């Protein structure tokens, strides 16, 4: 049974303090101060971000390796891409810096195995934006951080918040592993959806989160509203949900206002509003919901989460929907978004969960209005 006490009433409060986080060595300091050679695991945009940070901190990269299936004797950024076993033959010991995220159990286990054999440090890199989580900046904002902690309503939420931030500071994946829970736990213990929900799905992708919603309501609901800005994903979403009654689809991005903006051409989950790309219609939740009502609102809008919340103020205040929102797209979402929601509706009870994922790209906030 989930307690409705705030975390400030729970005895573990003393474990969350400025001195604790101040004592943690940052991931970049851990890498820079080590005498061990440093290698990157993975290629693509993630590797480019890591190499950029290496240059910023004056860290020398000694090599790049990839999973065996991706090694074809090619080069990336001037390095011949090797296998893990090649790196092990070249160096007795070394630091591995992963450059990609995963929820695949076999890849997560591979990370953990590498961490047992050598030193694995996974610096926190934002999914979107150029801002990076920085220990000094975080400590400068600790008063806000503490406010979020004091808003959390069960012990698991406090552990998640503390451990995710500790991971963001240190790059040590063991902090995340300690607090993993499955999505079903949040549905059953926090959201407790019923058979008359009015569900608004922001970032509906191909309909996977609608299917998840239907699983937990046993296929019963009042209405579903789905927003998905990417055309290919939108078409798949419609195809996968066309059989449903009382559903509205919008090929649009959730935003703070109704306007046309540029959207990246990327068809994956990380497609987002950018300075260039293709024009896309943006709509606010307040416009889409109007007087239809809303009992459950999900935000997963790839870096535009705060903008989408700004466009939901009337809906939140009028209908007090249950909320699930991502906290990992931008560097300080984990602090900014809970405070933003609390300012809009102070009666929300807040919970935090970390789904199995390395790095912390599946940290979610759940808000349920106090009865």
Tab-separated table of C-alpha atoms in Angstrom:
chain	number	residue	atom	x	y	z
A	1	UNK	CA	0.000	0.000	0.000
A	2	UNK	CA	1.431	3.375	-1.025
A	3	UNK	CA	1.750	5.874	1.815
A	4	UNK	CA	0.557	9.439	1.274
A	5	UNK	CA	3.073	10.916	3.685
A	6	UNK	CA	5.602	13.249	2.162
A	7	UNK	CA	9.199	12.122	2.246
A	8	UNK	CA	9.949	14.775	4.855
A	9	UNK	CA	7.926	12.649	7.291
A	10	UNK	CA	9.953	9.512	6.548
A	11	UNK	CA	12.972	8.665	8.686
A	12	UNK	CA	15.353	8.301	5.717
A	13	UNK	CA	15.233	12.066	5.149
A	14	UNK	CA	18.593	12.540	6.881
A	15	UNK	CA	20.259	10.433	4.139
A	16	UNK	CA	19.514	13.136	1.570
A	17	UNK	CA	21.730	16.146	2.179
A	18	UNK	CA	24.189	18.524	0.565
A	19	UNK	CA	27.253	16.973	2.195
A	20	UNK	CA	26.448	13.530	0.809
A	21	UNK	CA	26.314	14.706	-2.801
A	22	UNK	CA	29.238	17.077	-2.316
A	23	UNK	CA	31.368	14.100	-1.245
A	24	UNK	CA	30.708	12.194	-4.493
A	25	UNK	CA	33.386	12.431	-7.152
A	26	UNK	CA	32.007	13.478	-10.527
A	27	UNK	CA	32.179	11.091	-13.462
A	28	UNK	CA	34.456	13.419	-15.407
A	29	UNK	CA	36.844	13.824	-12.467
A	30	UNK	CA	36.914	10.056	-12.010
A	31	UNK	CA	37.890	9.612	-15.654
A	32	UNK	CA	40.346	12.503	-15.818
A	33	UNK	CA	42.223	11.626	-12.610
A	34	UNK	CA	42.616	7.932	-13.392
A	35	UNK	CA	45.952	6.715	-14.814
A	36	UNK	CA	44.094	4.017	-16.761
A	37	UNK	CA	43.566	4.277	-20.541
A	38	UNK	CA	40.036	5.349	-21.498
A	39	UNK	CA	38.010	3.714	-24.272
A	40	UNK	CA	34.522	4.394	-25.586
A	41	UNK	CA	31.920	1.658	-26.084
A	42	UNK	CA	29.654	2.541	-29.015
A	43	UNK	CA	29.516	4.864	-31.996
A	44	UNK	CA	27.021	7.320	-33.475
A	45	UNK	CA	25.761	10.553	-31.925
A	46	UNK	CA	26.364	9.303	-28.398
A	47	UNK	CA	30.045	8.738	-29.134
A	48	UNK	CA	30.313	12.193	-30.693
A	49	UNK	CA	28.910	13.726	-27.509
A	50	UNK	CA	31.349	11.772	-25.344
A	51	UNK	CA	34.344	12.706	-27.507
A	52	UNK	CA	33.269	16.343	-27.370
A	53	UNK	CA	33.245	16.159	-23.566
A	54	UNK	CA	36.646	14.449	-23.625
A	55	UNK	CA	38.047	17.404	-25.529
A	56	UNK	CA	36.410	19.831	-23.095
A	57	UNK	CA	37.924	18.086	-20.050
A	58	UNK	CA	41.263	17.249	-21.662
A	59	UNK	CA	40.688	13.477	-21.596
A	60	UNK	CA	42.516	11.337	-24.157
A	61	UNK	CA	40.531	8.593	-25.850
A	62	UNK	CA	42.635	5.475	-26.445
A	63	UNK	CA	40.138	3.585	-28.565
A	64	UNK	CA	36.571	2.758	-29.557
A	65	UNK	CA	34.940	-0.640	-29.462
A	66	UNK	CA	31.499	-1.928	-30.371
A	67	UNK	CA	29.440	-5.050	-29.867
A	68	UNK	CA	30.833	-7.855	-32.037
A	69	UNK	CA	27.969	-7.710	-34.567
A	70	UNK	CA	28.816	-4.071	-35.352
A	71	UNK	CA	32.549	-4.531	-35.919
A	72	UNK	CA	33.323	-4.651	-39.630
A	73	UNK	CA	36.917	-3.441	-39.787
A	74	UNK	CA	35.798	0.168	-40.232
A	75	UNK	CA	36.825	3.437	-38.588
A	76	UNK	CA	34.896	6.002	-36.573
A	77	UNK	CA	36.288	9.444	-35.774
A	78	UNK	CA	39.771	8.299	-36.753
A	79	UNK	CA	39.720	5.155	-34.590
A	80	UNK	CA	39.552	1.617	-35.910
A	81	UNK	CA	36.466	0.167	-34.268
A	82	UNK	CA	37.482	-2.898	-32.268
A	83	UNK	CA	35.826	-5.646	-30.290
A	84	UNK	CA	35.866	-5.771	-26.496
A	85	UNK	CA	38.228	-8.744	-26.599
A	86	UNK	CA	40.631	-6.680	-28.743
A	87	UNK	CA	40.691	-3.955	-26.099
A	88	UNK	CA	41.297	-6.556	-23.382
A	89	UNK	CA	44.302	-7.876	-25.327
A	90	UNK	CA	45.671	-4.367	-25.862
A	91	UNK	CA	45.375	-3.138	-22.251
A	92	UNK	CA	45.670	-4.973	-18.940
A	93	UNK	CA	43.139	-2.627	-17.372
A	94	UNK	CA	41.144	0.345	-18.628
A	95	UNK	CA	38.093	2.562	-18.177
A	96	UNK	CA	35.049	1.953	-20.383
A	97	UNK	CA	32.738	4.877	-21.172
A	98	UNK	CA	29.485	3.694	-22.825
A	99	UNK	CA	28.144	6.002	-25.510
A	100	UNK	CA	24.613	4.647	-25.882
A	101	UNK	CA	21.638	3.750	-23.754
A	102	UNK	CA	19.722	0.494	-23.543
A	103	UNK	CA	16.864	-1.309	-21.859
A	104	UNK	CA	17.725	-4.634	-23.493
A	105	UNK	CA	18.474	-7.089	-20.670
A	106	UNK	CA	21.372	-8.765	-22.497
A	107	UNK	CA	23.103	-5.432	-23.170
A	108	UNK	CA	22.464	-4.217	-19.632
A	109	UNK	CA	24.041	-7.439	-18.371
A	110	UNK	CA	27.001	-6.813	-20.669
A	111	UNK	CA	27.510	-3.394	-19.080
A	112	UNK	CA	27.384	-5.012	-15.638
A	113	UNK	CA	29.869	-7.703	-16.660
A	114	UNK	CA	32.296	-5.086	-17.990
A	115	UNK	CA	31.899	-3.150	-14.729
A	116	UNK	CA	32.960	-6.277	-12.811
A	117	UNK	CA	36.000	-6.871	-15.027
A	118	UNK	CA	37.176	-3.271	-15.423
A	119	UNK	CA	35.994	0.252	-14.537
A	120	UNK	CA	32.804	1.350	-16.283
A	121	UNK	CA	31.830	5.021	-15.979
A	122	UNK	CA	28.699	6.256	-17.734
A	123	UNK	CA	28.618	10.068	-17.680
A	124	UNK	CA	25.165	11.603	-17.754
A	125	UNK	CA	24.458	13.086	-21.180
A	126	UNK	CA	21.166	14.768	-21.964
A	127	UNK	CA	18.897	13.136	-24.519
A	128	UNK	CA	18.170	16.633	-25.858
A	129	UNK	CA	19.830	20.005	-25.658
A	130	UNK	CA	23.416	21.097	-25.200
A	131	UNK	CA	23.266	21.365	-21.413
A	132	UNK	CA	24.982	18.676	-19.352
A	133	UNK	CA	24.286	17.708	-15.751
A	134	UNK	CA	27.096	19.336	-13.805
A	135	UNK	CA	27.909	18.627	-10.165
A	136	UNK	CA	28.711	22.260	-9.347
A	137	UNK	CA	25.511	23.531	-10.972
A	138	UNK	CA	23.511	20.837	-9.205
A	139	UNK	CA	24.965	21.764	-5.807
A	140	UNK	CA	24.217	25.432	-6.507
A	141	UNK	CA	20.585	24.378	-6.981
A	142	UNK	CA	20.446	22.107	-3.971
A	143	UNK	CA	17.691	24.086	-2.239
A	144	UNK	CA	15.415	23.317	-5.193
A	145	UNK	CA	16.600	19.712	-5.189
A	146	UNK	CA	15.660	19.405	-1.532
A	147	UNK	CA	12.219	20.882	-2.213
A	148	UNK	CA	11.545	18.153	-4.771
A	149	UNK	CA	12.714	15.484	-2.338
A	150	UNK	CA	10.371	16.813	0.335
A	151	UNK	CA	7.424	16.572	-2.084
A	152	UNK	CA	7.898	12.844	-2.715
A	153	UNK	CA	5.371	10.568	-1.085
A	154	UNK	CA	6.920	7.174	-0.490
A	155	UNK	CA	10.263	5.681	0.478
A	156	UNK	CA	10.898	4.168	-2.952
A	157	UNK	CA	10.542	7.613	-4.532
A	158	UNK	CA	13.136	9.020	-2.152
A	159	UNK	CA	15.538	6.197	-2.972
A	160	UNK	CA	15.020	6.657	-6.699
A	161	UNK	CA	15.607	10.411	-6.522
A	162	UNK	CA	18.726	10.047	-4.414
A	163	UNK	CA	20.212	7.234	-6.499
A	164	UNK	CA	19.433	8.744	-9.892
A	165	UNK	CA	21.131	11.981	-8.871
A	166	UNK	CA	24.084	10.020	-7.444
A	167	UNK	CA	24.343	8.263	-10.804
A	168	UNK	CA	24.154	11.562	-12.678
A	169	UNK	CA	27.039	12.862	-10.581
A	170	UNK	CA	29.285	9.780	-10.592
A	171	UNK	CA	28.376	7.745	-13.687
A	172	UNK	CA	28.207	4.603	-11.508
A	173	UNK	CA	25.421	2.366	-12.874
A	174	UNK	CA	25.126	0.419	-9.615
A	175	UNK	CA	23.106	3.326	-8.197
A	176	UNK	CA	20.467	2.740	-10.868
A	177	UNK	CA	20.429	-1.037	-10.529
A	178	UNK	CA	19.500	-0.686	-6.843
A	179	UNK	CA	16.228	1.136	-7.603
A	180	UNK	CA	14.850	-0.480	-10.768
A	181	UNK	CA	11.124	-1.297	-10.757
A	182	UNK	CA	8.854	-2.453	-13.555
A	183	UNK	CA	6.180	-0.201	-15.127
A	184	UNK	CA	3.455	-2.531	-13.836
A	185	UNK	CA	4.342	-1.531	-10.255
A	186	UNK	CA	3.532	2.118	-10.946
A	187	UNK	CA	0.295	1.246	-12.718
A	188	UNK	CA	-0.859	-0.990	-9.885
A	189	UNK	CA	0.320	0.980	-6.863
A	190	UNK	CA	0.206	4.610	-7.981
A	191	UNK	CA	-1.916	5.275	-11.066
A	192	UNK	CA	-4.609	2.664	-10.328
A	193	UNK	CA	-6.398	3.260	-13.612
A	194	UNK	CA	-10.080	2.371	-13.887
A	195	UNK	CA	-12.468	1.606	-16.729
A	196	UNK	CA	-13.674	5.168	-17.328
A	197	UNK	CA	-10.422	7.008	-17.960
A	198	UNK	CA	-10.127	9.924	-20.400
A	199	UNK	CA	-6.532	9.351	-21.514
A	200	UNK	CA	-4.396	11.951	-23.284
A	201	UNK	CA	-1.230	10.405	-24.737
A	202	UNK	CA	1.396	12.990	-25.668
A	203	UNK	CA	4.074	11.332	-27.756
A	204	UNK	CA	1.931	8.335	-28.737
A	205	UNK	CA	4.688	7.027	-31.043
A	206	UNK	CA	3.288	3.918	-32.797
A	207	UNK	CA	0.569	3.256	-30.246
A	208	UNK	CA	2.671	1.232	-27.814
A	209	UNK	CA	1.748	3.338	-24.786
A	210	UNK	CA	-1.931	3.140	-25.758
A	211	UNK	CA	-1.605	-0.649	-25.780
A	212	UNK	CA	0.053	-0.475	-22.355
A	213	UNK	CA	-2.779	1.720	-21.083
A	214	UNK	CA	-5.409	-0.709	-22.432
A	215	UNK	CA	-3.649	-3.628	-20.772
A	216	UNK	CA	-4.001	-1.980	-17.388
A	217	UNK	CA	-7.627	-0.926	-17.911
A	218	UNK	CA	-8.561	-4.333	-19.357
A	219	UNK	CA	-9.533	-2.615	-22.597
A	220	UNK	CA	-12.106	-0.322	-21.001
A	221	UNK	CA	-12.027	3.478	-21.080
A	222	UNK	CA	-14.098	6.555	-21.896
A	223	UNK	CA	-11.877	8.293	-24.428
A	224	UNK	CA	-8.344	8.359	-25.819
A	225	UNK	CA	-6.651	11.387	-27.389
A	226	UNK	CA	-3.310	10.684	-29.067
A	227	UNK	CA	-0.747	13.232	-30.301
A	228	UNK	CA	2.200	12.143	-32.426
A	229	UNK	CA	4.114	14.667	-34.574
A	230	UNK	CA	6.197	12.351	-36.766
A	231	UNK	CA	4.209	11.402	-39.867
A	232	UNK	CA	5.515	7.830	-40.145
A	233	UNK	CA	4.952	7.119	-36.487
A	234	UNK	CA	1.534	8.768	-36.637
A	235	UNK	CA	0.422	6.509	-39.483
A	236	UNK	CA	1.605	3.434	-37.589
A	237	UNK	CA	-0.199	4.656	-34.482
A	238	UNK	CA	-3.451	5.049	-36.418
A	239	UNK	CA	-3.023	1.638	-38.039
A	240	UNK	CA	-2.390	-0.019	-34.674
A	241	UNK	CA	-5.338	1.652	-32.944
A	242	UNK	CA	-7.892	2.097	-35.732
A	243	UNK	CA	-10.053	-0.635	-34.243
A	244	UNK	CA	-10.634	1.327	-31.039
A	245	UNK	CA	-13.768	3.313	-30.276
A	246	UNK	CA	-13.759	6.876	-28.945
A	247	UNK	CA	-10.219	7.717	-29.994
A	248	UNK	CA	-8.963	10.937	-31.582
A	249	UNK	CA	-5.619	11.196	-33.380
A	250	UNK	CA	-3.664	14.390	-33.964
A	251	UNK	CA	-0.598	14.490	-36.190
A	252	UNK	CA	0.785	17.245	-33.999
A	253	UNK	CA	3.376	17.976	-31.330
A	254	UNK	CA	2.376	18.900	-27.795
A	255	UNK	CA	3.508	22.458	-27.075
A	256	UNK	CA	2.737	25.502	-24.961
A	257	UNK	CA	0.606	27.088	-27.684
A	258	UNK	CA	-0.961	26.392	-31.075
A	259	UNK	CA	1.591	27.191	-33.772
A	260	UNK	CA	3.714	25.658	-36.518
A	261	UNK	CA	7.314	24.805	-35.653
A	262	UNK	CA	10.140	22.803	-37.212
A	263	UNK	CA	10.486	19.127	-36.341
A	264	UNK	CA	13.411	16.747	-36.861
A	265	UNK	CA	13.072	14.162	-39.625
A	266	UNK	CA	14.159	11.363	-37.289
A	267	UNK	CA	11.387	8.761	-37.140
A	268	UNK	CA	12.540	7.207	-33.879
A	269	UNK	CA	11.504	8.002	-30.341
A	270	UNK	CA	14.007	10.845	-30.249
A	271	UNK	CA	12.355	12.905	-32.992
A	272	UNK	CA	11.852	16.382	-31.548
A	273	UNK	CA	11.213	20.057	-32.207
A	274	UNK	CA	14.370	21.659	-33.620
A	275	UNK	CA	15.571	24.764	-35.450
A	276	UNK	CA	15.463	22.922	-38.784
A	277	UNK	CA	13.657	19.991	-40.321
A	278	UNK	CA	10.056	19.782	-41.486
A	279	UNK	CA	7.155	22.022	-40.393
A	280	UNK	CA	4.744	20.430	-37.932
A	281	UNK	CA	1.583	21.622	-36.252
A	282	UNK	CA	1.926	22.157	-32.513
A	283	UNK	CA	-1.098	22.084	-30.223
A	284	UNK	CA	-1.556	22.730	-26.525
A	285	UNK	CA	-3.278	20.175	-24.334
A	286	UNK	CA	-5.735	22.872	-23.300
A	287	UNK	CA	-6.784	23.278	-26.941
A	288	UNK	CA	-7.093	19.550	-27.609
A	289	UNK	CA	-8.901	18.649	-24.391
A	290	UNK	CA	-11.128	21.751	-24.245
A	291	UNK	CA	-14.254	20.595	-22.375
A	292	UNK	CA	-13.841	16.868	-23.112
A	293	UNK	CA	-12.301	16.107	-19.751
A	294	UNK	CA	-9.044	14.380	-18.857
A	295	UNK	CA	-8.356	11.854	-16.098
A	296	UNK	CA	-4.911	10.589	-17.152
A	297	UNK	CA	-2.220	12.598	-18.925
A	298	UNK	CA	1.084	11.160	-20.174
A	299	UNK	CA	4.004	13.343	-21.257
A	300	UNK	CA	6.865	11.796	-23.224
A	301	UNK	CA	7.559	14.492	-25.773
A	302	UNK	CA	11.312	14.297	-26.249
A	303	UNK	CA	12.641	17.444	-24.660
A	304	UNK	CA	9.483	19.556	-25.022
A	305	UNK	CA	8.009	18.285	-21.759
A	306	UNK	CA	8.087	21.617	-19.934
A	307	UNK	CA	6.592	23.393	-22.944
A	308	UNK	CA	3.809	20.805	-23.104
A	309	UNK	CA	3.101	21.236	-19.394
A	310	UNK	CA	2.849	25.002	-19.931
A	311	UNK	CA	0.122	24.275	-22.469
A	312	UNK	CA	-1.747	22.072	-19.976
A	313	UNK	CA	-2.229	24.476	-17.064
A	314	UNK	CA	-5.976	24.947	-17.500
A	315	UNK	CA	-6.551	21.218	-18.030
A	316	UNK	CA	-4.538	20.309	-14.936
A	317	UNK	CA	-6.280	22.858	-12.723
A	318	UNK	CA	-9.744	22.041	-14.036
A	319	UNK	CA	-9.578	18.234	-14.177
A	320	UNK	CA	-6.679	17.249	-11.847
A	321	UNK	CA	-5.704	14.277	-14.048
A	322	UNK	CA	-3.317	11.570	-12.972
A	323	UNK	CA	0.021	12.372	-14.609
A	324	UNK	CA	2.995	10.386	-15.828
A	325	UNK	CA	5.869	12.455	-17.193
A	326	UNK	CA	9.426	11.718	-18.268
A	327	UNK	CA	12.176	13.321	-16.160
A	328	UNK	CA	15.228	12.520	-18.259
A	329	UNK	CA	15.134	14.358	-21.575
A	330	UNK	CA	17.009	17.453	-20.391
A	331	UNK	CA	19.753	17.840	-17.809
A	332	UNK	CA	17.678	19.191	-14.923
A	333	UNK	CA	14.171	17.928	-15.737
A	334	UNK	CA	14.358	15.806	-12.605
A	335	UNK	CA	14.328	19.049	-10.578
A	336	UNK	CA	12.434	21.464	-12.810
A	337	UNK	CA	9.394	19.393	-13.761
A	338	UNK	CA	8.254	18.317	-10.263
A	339	UNK	CA	8.507	21.923	-9.052
A	340	UNK	CA	6.630	23.126	-12.123
A	341	UNK	CA	3.752	20.703	-11.539
A	342	UNK	CA	3.634	21.529	-7.841
A	343	UNK	CA	3.305	25.223	-8.645
A	344	UNK	CA	0.419	24.509	-11.019
A	345	UNK	CA	-1.388	22.137	-8.652
A	346	UNK	CA	-0.090	21.983	-5.053
A	347	UNK	CA	-2.482	19.134	-4.177
A	348	UNK	CA	-0.599	16.598	-6.252
A	349	UNK	CA	1.029	13.676	-4.464
A	350	UNK	CA	4.272	12.881	-6.256
A	351	UNK	CA	6.086	9.611	-6.817
A	352	UNK	CA	9.232	8.793	-8.752
A	353	UNK	CA	10.230	5.525	-10.403
A	354	UNK	CA	13.225	4.316	-12.415
A	355	UNK	CA	12.510	1.624	-14.983
A	356	UNK	CA	15.360	-0.716	-16.017
A	357	UNK	CA	17.556	1.335	-18.334
A	358	UNK	CA	21.195	2.399	-18.562
A	359	UNK	CA	21.697	5.368	-18.268
A	360	UNK	CA	18.790	6.978	-16.358
A	361	UNK	CA	16.664	7.526	-19.466
A	362	UNK	CA	13.537	5.990	-17.952
A	363	UNK	CA	13.081	8.102	-14.839
A	364	UNK	CA	9.407	9.001	-14.527
A	365	UNK	CA	7.318	11.183	-12.245
A	366	UNK	CA	3.795	10.177	-11.284
A	367	UNK	CA	1.402	12.742	-9.842
A	368	UNK	CA	-1.946	11.852	-8.319
A	369	UNK	CA	-4.195	14.536	-6.886
A	370	UNK	CA	-4.890	14.306	-3.178
A	371	UNK	CA	-8.489	13.195	-2.593
